[in-house]
Short mmCIF file of C-alpha atoms in Angstrom, two decimals:
data_model
loop_
_atom_site.label_atom_id
_atom_site.label_comp_id
_atom_site.label_asym_id
_atom_site.label_seq_id
_atom_site.Cartn_x
_atom_site.Cartn_y
_atom_site.Cartn_z
CA UNK A 45 -36.45 68.65 -75.69
CA UNK A 46 -35.77 66.18 -72.95
CA UNK A 47 -33.51 66.20 -69.87
CA UNK A 48 -31.94 62.70 -69.44
CA UNK A 49 -29.92 60.81 -66.63
CA UNK A 50 -26.65 59.25 -67.89
CA UNK A 51 -28.14 55.79 -68.30
CA UNK A 52 -30.84 57.09 -70.47
CA UNK A 53 -28.31 58.87 -72.63
CA UNK A 54 -25.08 56.80 -72.81
CA UNK A 55 -24.07 53.22 -72.26
CA UNK A 56 -20.66 51.61 -71.31
CA UNK A 57 -19.54 49.08 -73.97
CA UNK A 58 -17.63 46.09 -72.41
CA UNK A 59 -13.91 46.82 -73.40
CA UNK A 60 -12.19 44.18 -71.57
CA UNK A 61 -11.62 41.84 -74.37
CA UNK A 62 -10.22 44.56 -76.58
CA UNK A 63 -7.70 45.99 -74.03
CA UNK A 64 -3.93 45.55 -74.07
CA UNK A 65 -1.57 46.73 -71.41
CA UNK A 66 0.98 49.81 -72.04
CA UNK A 67 3.73 47.13 -72.45
CA UNK A 68 2.11 45.86 -75.53
CA UNK A 69 2.03 49.03 -77.40
CA UNK A 70 4.05 49.13 -80.63
CA UNK A 71 5.55 52.35 -82.41
CA UNK A 72 4.23 50.89 -85.59
CA UNK A 73 1.54 48.44 -86.56
CA UNK A 74 -1.73 47.50 -88.31
CA UNK A 75 -4.13 48.92 -85.69
CA UNK A 76 -4.00 52.39 -83.62
CA UNK A 77 -4.17 52.13 -79.91
CA UNK A 78 -6.49 54.63 -78.17
CA UNK A 79 -6.56 55.07 -74.46
CA UNK A 80 -7.12 57.70 -71.77
CA UNK A 81 -4.02 59.49 -72.38
CA UNK A 82 -3.29 62.96 -73.87
CA UNK A 83 -2.30 61.75 -77.24
CA UNK A 84 -5.09 60.85 -79.36
CA UNK A 85 -3.28 57.63 -80.69
CA UNK A 86 -0.81 56.24 -78.13
CA UNK A 87 0.69 53.50 -80.05
CA UNK A 88 -0.11 50.57 -82.33
CA UNK A 89 -0.89 46.83 -82.27
CA UNK A 90 -0.81 43.80 -84.71
CA UNK A 91 -3.04 41.75 -82.54
CA UNK A 92 -6.10 41.02 -84.71
CA UNK A 93 -8.06 39.35 -81.83
CA UNK A 94 -7.96 42.72 -79.94
CA UNK A 95 -9.45 44.85 -82.57
CA UNK A 96 -12.53 46.76 -81.61
CA UNK A 97 -14.77 46.80 -84.85
CA UNK A 98 -16.11 50.29 -84.86
CA UNK A 99 -19.02 50.30 -87.20
CA UNK A 100 -19.96 53.80 -86.80
CA UNK A 101 -18.27 55.75 -83.93
CA UNK A 102 -17.79 55.64 -80.17
CA UNK A 103 -16.78 58.15 -77.36
CA UNK A 104 -13.70 57.36 -75.10
CA UNK A 105 -13.90 58.55 -71.57
CA UNK A 106 -10.64 58.42 -69.31
CA UNK A 107 -11.69 57.25 -65.96
CA UNK A 108 -8.59 58.46 -64.38
CA UNK A 109 -7.85 61.44 -66.83
CA UNK A 110 -11.42 62.63 -67.66
CA UNK A 111 -10.11 63.00 -71.21
CA UNK A 112 -12.89 62.62 -73.95
CA UNK A 113 -12.21 61.43 -77.49
CA UNK A 114 -14.44 60.74 -80.52
CA UNK A 115 -13.24 57.69 -82.28
CA UNK A 116 -14.76 56.58 -85.80
CA UNK A 117 -12.34 53.90 -86.86
CA UNK A 118 -11.36 50.42 -85.76
CA UNK A 119 -8.93 50.45 -82.93
CA UNK A 120 -7.33 48.55 -80.01
CA UNK A 121 -8.17 49.77 -76.52
CA UNK A 122 -5.27 50.63 -74.36
CA UNK A 123 -4.90 50.00 -70.55
CA UNK A 124 -7.28 50.01 -67.73
CA UNK A 125 -9.46 53.00 -67.12
CA UNK A 126 -10.39 53.46 -70.76
CA UNK A 127 -14.30 53.64 -71.00
CA UNK A 128 -16.03 53.10 -74.28
CA UNK A 129 -19.40 54.85 -74.65
CA UNK A 130 -22.09 54.70 -77.10
CA UNK A 131 -25.63 56.29 -77.29
CA UNK A 132 -28.50 54.16 -75.70
CA UNK A 133 -30.53 54.34 -79.04
CA UNK A 134 -30.60 56.12 -82.45
CA UNK A 135 -32.34 59.06 -81.20
CA UNK A 136 -29.00 60.36 -79.89
CA UNK A 137 -26.34 61.35 -82.36
CA UNK A 138 -22.86 60.11 -81.14
CA UNK A 139 -21.02 63.30 -82.14
CA UNK A 140 -23.67 65.40 -80.25
CA UNK A 141 -23.12 63.23 -77.21
CA UNK A 142 -19.30 63.74 -77.57
CA UNK A 143 -19.61 67.50 -77.56
CA UNK A 144 -22.09 67.27 -74.60
CA UNK A 145 -19.58 65.35 -72.50
CA UNK A 146 -16.87 68.02 -73.53
CA UNK A 147 -19.05 70.67 -71.96
CA UNK A 148 -19.79 68.61 -68.89
CA UNK A 149 -17.79 69.68 -65.87
CA UNK A 150 -16.41 66.91 -63.67
CA UNK A 151 -14.46 67.58 -60.48
CA UNK A 152 -10.76 66.64 -60.64
CA UNK A 153 -10.11 63.76 -57.97
CA UNK A 154 -6.62 63.41 -59.11
CA UNK A 155 -5.75 59.97 -60.07
CA UNK A 156 -8.90 58.40 -58.65
CA UNK A 157 -11.73 57.14 -60.96
CA UNK A 158 -14.08 59.78 -62.35
CA UNK A 159 -16.67 57.58 -64.25
CA UNK A 160 -18.96 57.60 -61.15
CA UNK A 161 -19.13 61.36 -61.28
CA UNK A 162 -20.03 61.37 -64.98
CA UNK A 163 -22.95 58.91 -64.27
CA UNK A 164 -24.43 61.49 -61.65
CA UNK A 165 -24.80 64.09 -64.66
CA UNK A 166 -27.90 64.87 -66.70
CA UNK A 167 -28.05 65.47 -70.40
CA UNK A 168 -30.18 67.58 -72.80
CA UNK A 169 -31.61 65.64 -75.71
CA UNK A 170 -33.19 67.93 -78.56
CA UNK A 171 -34.50 66.80 -81.87
CA UNK A 172 -32.20 64.88 -84.23
CA UNK A 173 -32.40 67.91 -86.39
CA UNK A 174 -31.25 70.14 -83.69
CA UNK A 175 -28.48 67.84 -82.56
CA UNK A 176 -27.06 67.86 -86.17
CA UNK A 177 -27.24 71.47 -86.47
CA UNK A 178 -25.28 71.85 -83.16
CA UNK A 179 -22.74 69.21 -84.46
CA UNK A 180 -22.12 71.27 -87.75
CA UNK A 181 -21.51 74.46 -85.93
CA UNK A 182 -19.06 72.90 -83.43
CA UNK A 183 -17.38 70.85 -86.29
CA UNK A 184 -16.57 74.08 -87.88
CA UNK A 185 -15.21 75.65 -85.01
CA UNK A 186 -13.11 72.60 -84.12
CA UNK A 187 -11.71 72.54 -87.68
CA UNK A 188 -10.55 76.16 -87.30
CA UNK A 189 -8.79 75.26 -84.17
CA UNK A 190 -7.16 72.16 -85.82
CA UNK A 191 -5.91 74.37 -88.65
CA UNK A 192 -4.20 77.03 -86.25
CA UNK A 193 -2.85 73.83 -84.08
CA UNK A 194 -1.17 72.35 -87.22
CA UNK A 195 0.55 75.82 -88.01
CA UNK A 196 1.89 75.65 -84.36
CA UNK A 197 3.05 72.16 -84.78
CA UNK A 198 4.84 73.00 -88.15
CA UNK A 199 6.89 75.70 -86.21
CA UNK A 200 7.70 72.98 -83.67
CA UNK A 201 8.75 70.66 -86.45
CA UNK A 202 10.85 73.44 -87.85
CA UNK A 203 12.51 74.01 -84.48
CA UNK A 204 13.22 70.30 -84.12
CA UNK A 205 14.77 70.31 -87.77
CA UNK A 206 16.99 73.14 -86.86
CA UNK A 207 18.12 71.27 -83.97
CA UNK A 208 19.04 68.13 -86.17
CA UNK A 209 20.74 70.36 -88.82
CA UNK A 210 22.90 71.97 -86.12
CA UNK A 211 23.72 69.15 -83.94
CA UNK A 212 22.78 66.04 -85.74
CA UNK A 213 20.51 63.25 -84.66
CA UNK A 214 21.44 62.28 -81.18
CA UNK A 215 20.63 58.58 -81.95
CA UNK A 216 23.35 58.60 -84.64
CA UNK A 217 25.62 61.47 -83.19
CA UNK A 218 27.18 61.91 -86.66
CA UNK A 219 29.29 64.79 -85.46
CA UNK A 220 30.81 62.71 -82.61
CA UNK A 221 29.87 65.22 -79.95
CA UNK A 222 30.75 64.53 -76.38
CA UNK A 223 28.04 62.51 -74.59
CA UNK A 224 27.59 63.09 -70.84
CA UNK A 225 25.20 62.06 -68.07
CA UNK A 226 22.74 64.63 -67.49
CA UNK A 227 23.82 64.93 -63.86
CA UNK A 228 27.37 65.84 -65.02
CA UNK A 229 26.01 69.04 -66.54
CA UNK A 230 23.28 69.93 -64.01
CA UNK A 231 23.51 71.90 -60.77
CA UNK A 232 20.67 70.11 -59.29
CA UNK A 233 18.30 67.33 -60.36
CA UNK A 234 15.34 66.71 -57.89
CA UNK A 235 11.54 66.43 -57.96
CA UNK A 236 8.74 68.14 -55.99
CA UNK A 237 7.09 67.38 -52.59
CA UNK A 238 6.48 63.76 -51.92
CA UNK A 239 4.33 64.24 -48.77
CA UNK A 240 0.93 65.49 -48.43
CA UNK A 241 0.71 69.34 -48.36
CA UNK A 242 -2.44 71.07 -46.97
CA UNK A 243 -4.09 73.32 -49.68
CA UNK A 244 -5.03 76.91 -48.96
CA UNK A 245 -7.39 79.50 -50.71
CA UNK A 246 -4.44 81.74 -51.44
CA UNK A 247 -0.76 81.67 -51.08
CA UNK A 248 2.05 80.33 -53.03
CA UNK A 249 1.33 78.32 -56.28
CA UNK A 250 1.72 74.59 -56.02
CA UNK A 251 2.37 73.36 -59.42
CA UNK A 252 2.01 69.71 -60.62
CA UNK A 253 1.79 67.76 -63.92
CA UNK A 254 -1.45 69.16 -65.06
CA UNK A 255 0.25 72.59 -65.12
CA UNK A 256 2.51 71.64 -67.95
CA UNK A 257 0.40 71.87 -71.08
CA UNK A 258 0.75 69.57 -74.21
CA UNK A 259 2.04 72.78 -75.92
CA UNK A 260 5.12 72.78 -73.62
CA UNK A 261 4.16 75.76 -71.54
CA UNK A 262 3.02 76.47 -68.00
CA UNK A 263 -0.72 76.27 -67.75
CA UNK A 264 -2.06 78.33 -64.74
CA UNK A 265 -5.73 77.94 -65.35
CA UNK A 266 -6.16 75.14 -62.58
CA UNK A 267 -4.03 76.16 -59.68
CA UNK A 268 -3.53 74.78 -56.10
CA UNK A 269 -2.08 76.99 -53.39
CA UNK A 270 -0.15 76.29 -50.16
CA UNK A 271 0.99 78.25 -47.26
CA UNK A 272 4.00 80.45 -47.17
CA UNK A 273 5.51 77.98 -44.43
CA UNK A 274 4.81 74.89 -46.54
CA UNK A 275 6.45 76.75 -49.60
CA UNK A 276 9.63 77.84 -47.78
CA UNK A 277 10.11 74.14 -46.61
CA UNK A 278 9.72 72.71 -50.14
CA UNK A 279 11.58 75.58 -51.89
CA UNK A 280 14.74 74.83 -49.86
CA UNK A 281 15.17 71.69 -51.56
CA UNK A 282 13.29 72.11 -54.76
CA UNK A 283 13.96 75.84 -55.94
CA UNK A 284 12.62 76.30 -59.43
CA UNK A 285 13.99 79.31 -60.94
CA UNK A 286 14.02 81.23 -64.15
CA UNK A 287 15.09 78.99 -67.28
CA UNK A 288 15.18 75.91 -65.22
CA UNK A 289 13.67 72.87 -66.82
CA UNK A 290 10.44 71.41 -65.43
CA UNK A 291 9.79 67.77 -66.44
CA UNK A 292 6.58 65.84 -65.97
CA UNK A 293 7.71 62.64 -64.26
CA UNK A 294 4.48 60.82 -63.04
CA UNK A 295 1.25 59.94 -64.85
CA UNK A 296 -0.04 59.92 -68.23
CA UNK A 297 1.82 62.94 -69.53
CA UNK A 298 5.42 61.89 -68.50
CA UNK A 299 8.07 63.64 -70.64
CA UNK A 300 6.11 66.93 -71.13
CA UNK A 301 8.49 69.90 -70.29
CA UNK A 302 8.78 73.55 -70.18
CA UNK A 303 11.17 76.29 -69.08
CA UNK A 304 10.30 78.44 -66.01
CA UNK A 305 9.40 81.87 -67.13
CA UNK A 306 10.10 85.07 -65.24
CA UNK A 307 7.63 84.82 -62.44
CA UNK A 308 7.05 84.69 -58.62
CA UNK A 309 8.63 81.78 -56.81
CA UNK A 310 6.38 78.64 -56.51
CA UNK A 311 6.60 75.13 -55.20
CA UNK A 312 6.32 71.68 -57.10
CA UNK A 313 4.57 68.57 -56.39
CA UNK A 314 6.11 65.12 -56.86
CA UNK A 315 4.83 64.87 -60.36
CA UNK A 316 7.25 67.30 -61.60
CA UNK A 317 11.09 66.94 -61.73
CA UNK A 318 13.49 70.05 -61.69
CA UNK A 319 16.47 70.12 -63.70
CA UNK A 320 19.04 73.18 -63.38
CA UNK A 321 21.53 73.20 -65.96
CA UNK A 322 25.18 74.36 -65.36
CA UNK A 323 25.22 77.59 -67.35
CA UNK A 324 28.74 77.42 -68.44
CA UNK A 325 28.03 73.83 -69.88
CA UNK A 326 24.45 73.89 -71.15
CA UNK A 327 21.99 76.48 -72.49
CA UNK A 328 18.53 76.05 -71.39
CA UNK A 329 16.76 76.24 -74.70
CA UNK A 330 19.08 73.69 -76.03
CA UNK A 331 18.36 71.36 -73.06
CA UNK A 332 14.58 71.89 -73.65
CA UNK A 333 14.68 70.85 -77.43
CA UNK A 334 17.06 68.01 -76.52
CA UNK A 335 14.22 66.65 -74.32
CA UNK A 336 12.12 66.68 -77.42
CA UNK A 337 14.25 64.62 -79.50
CA UNK A 338 13.42 60.81 -80.24
CA UNK A 339 16.63 59.97 -78.44
CA UNK A 340 15.48 61.42 -75.27
CA UNK A 341 11.92 60.16 -75.81
CA UNK A 342 13.25 56.59 -75.86
CA UNK A 343 15.33 57.11 -72.78
CA UNK A 344 12.26 58.45 -70.72
CA UNK A 345 10.08 55.33 -71.97
CA UNK A 346 12.78 52.96 -70.87
CA UNK A 347 13.35 54.56 -67.54
CA UNK A 348 9.59 55.00 -66.69
CA UNK A 349 7.72 51.84 -65.67
CA UNK A 350 4.93 50.44 -67.79
CA UNK A 351 2.08 50.81 -65.16
CA UNK A 352 -1.03 53.12 -65.60
CA UNK A 353 0.50 55.41 -62.96
CA UNK A 354 3.96 55.50 -64.66
CA UNK A 355 6.94 57.06 -62.73
CA UNK A 356 10.21 58.39 -63.90
CA UNK A 357 12.52 58.89 -60.72
CA UNK A 358 15.41 61.27 -60.34
CA UNK A 359 18.09 58.58 -60.15
CA UNK A 360 17.08 57.53 -63.72
CA UNK A 361 16.82 61.32 -65.01
CA UNK A 362 20.42 61.66 -63.56
CA UNK A 363 21.83 58.84 -65.68
CA UNK A 364 20.25 60.07 -68.87
CA UNK A 365 22.58 60.71 -71.77
CA UNK A 366 22.89 63.98 -73.42
CA UNK A 367 25.04 65.48 -76.27
CA UNK A 368 27.13 68.46 -75.44
CA UNK A 369 28.13 70.72 -78.33
CA UNK A 370 29.89 73.86 -77.84
CA UNK A 371 28.29 76.56 -75.74
CA UNK A 372 28.54 79.04 -78.65
CA UNK A 373 26.67 76.79 -80.94
CA UNK A 374 24.01 76.26 -78.39
CA UNK A 375 23.54 79.91 -78.08
CA UNK A 376 23.26 80.35 -81.67
CA UNK A 377 20.46 77.69 -81.71
CA UNK A 378 18.71 79.52 -78.86
CA UNK A 379 18.79 82.60 -81.01
CA UNK A 380 17.08 80.95 -83.94
CA UNK A 381 14.48 79.45 -81.55
CA UNK A 382 13.62 82.81 -79.95
CA UNK A 383 12.69 84.11 -83.29
CA UNK A 384 10.41 81.06 -83.92
CA UNK A 385 8.91 81.75 -80.52
CA UNK A 386 7.77 85.29 -81.60
CA UNK A 387 5.81 83.66 -84.42
CA UNK A 388 4.40 81.01 -82.18
CA UNK A 389 3.27 83.70 -79.79
CA UNK A 390 1.06 85.20 -82.50
CA UNK A 391 -0.40 81.90 -83.28
CA UNK A 392 -1.11 81.04 -79.89
CA UNK A 393 -3.04 84.48 -79.39
CA UNK A 394 -5.19 83.35 -82.38
CA UNK A 395 -5.63 79.85 -81.17
CA UNK A 396 -6.79 81.03 -77.68
CA UNK A 397 -9.42 83.25 -79.51
CA UNK A 398 -10.68 80.28 -81.52
CA UNK A 399 -10.79 78.20 -78.46
CA UNK A 400 -12.79 80.91 -76.60
CA UNK A 401 -15.17 80.82 -79.62
CA UNK A 402 -15.49 77.01 -79.51
CA UNK A 403 -15.97 77.10 -75.58
CA UNK A 404 -18.74 79.61 -76.02
CA UNK A 405 -20.59 77.49 -78.41
CA UNK A 406 -20.39 74.63 -76.14
CA UNK A 407 -21.83 76.80 -73.32
CA UNK A 408 -24.49 78.31 -75.44
CA UNK A 409 -25.71 74.82 -76.63
CA UNK A 410 -25.21 72.69 -73.37
CA UNK A 411 -25.16 75.01 -70.36
CA UNK A 412 -27.91 77.58 -71.09
#
């Protein structure tokens, strides 16, 4: 077993000839686009000249996001900051290297570049037989996670189907429901603190885009804190409360949203917008699921700029269009969703256990 520096373990493949900008992404096409974003495939392209011919497999490392992906098909590389890595030679299994990178802790520098930190790490290289044994065990654990995630996704799909059945597709609006600007049915639409806020070891939670998970929940595993004084100043303008909508409005995960649960007051950073619905006009769960529709996704995409550090500003959010059915029908929808959420909660407990098992296997093989 050998302990290797980065340059003796992995090498960076020049990806510039195969990159396209986010503005060039298509909704459908011949070739998938893989970049450093949260989604595994973030778009498509028909540009034959930009296809990265993937004879075996490669690892994607997000220079800004620290996200790691294993890709074993031909694809187009999306946007700046997407590093393509392969083993330095045949003595290192690509899937083994991928799992090793997943176990590697890299400090979060925000939207700065992280590849330089990765290059400072060292990596364990056992025999090829041992590498493949490790890969087999981790593949199985990952497969179980995928199956449970699929079950959760199906519940989300069911919820969206219920939405369409009850209200119609907002793109077509077959029931001729009233369309209003989001600002007209909201008490307040704002975003978090724009200035620099001093962090503290303890204090009030200071939540940002990373704290809204891909599952549409608050993720409090990686927290920042600020003083009571700073919190009070921010909270006067941006007072997130129970059942308000939080919307990621800066960065790679724009559009992710969740409702505020019953919890202690916290402050928001600029990367999260706050939407307070007028309770006599709009139910919070209806608002949440409206934001998950294709109609709203298109509005968000159109309103946010196409740079790597995309931004969705409050002025644009206020102008977004939303269908307004009767409040009674919205509440009926919310009641159905609450029953589905009970089932989702069971699945999430199981998913957490499977993830803990996977993380333990990673630690056992790469950190011990």
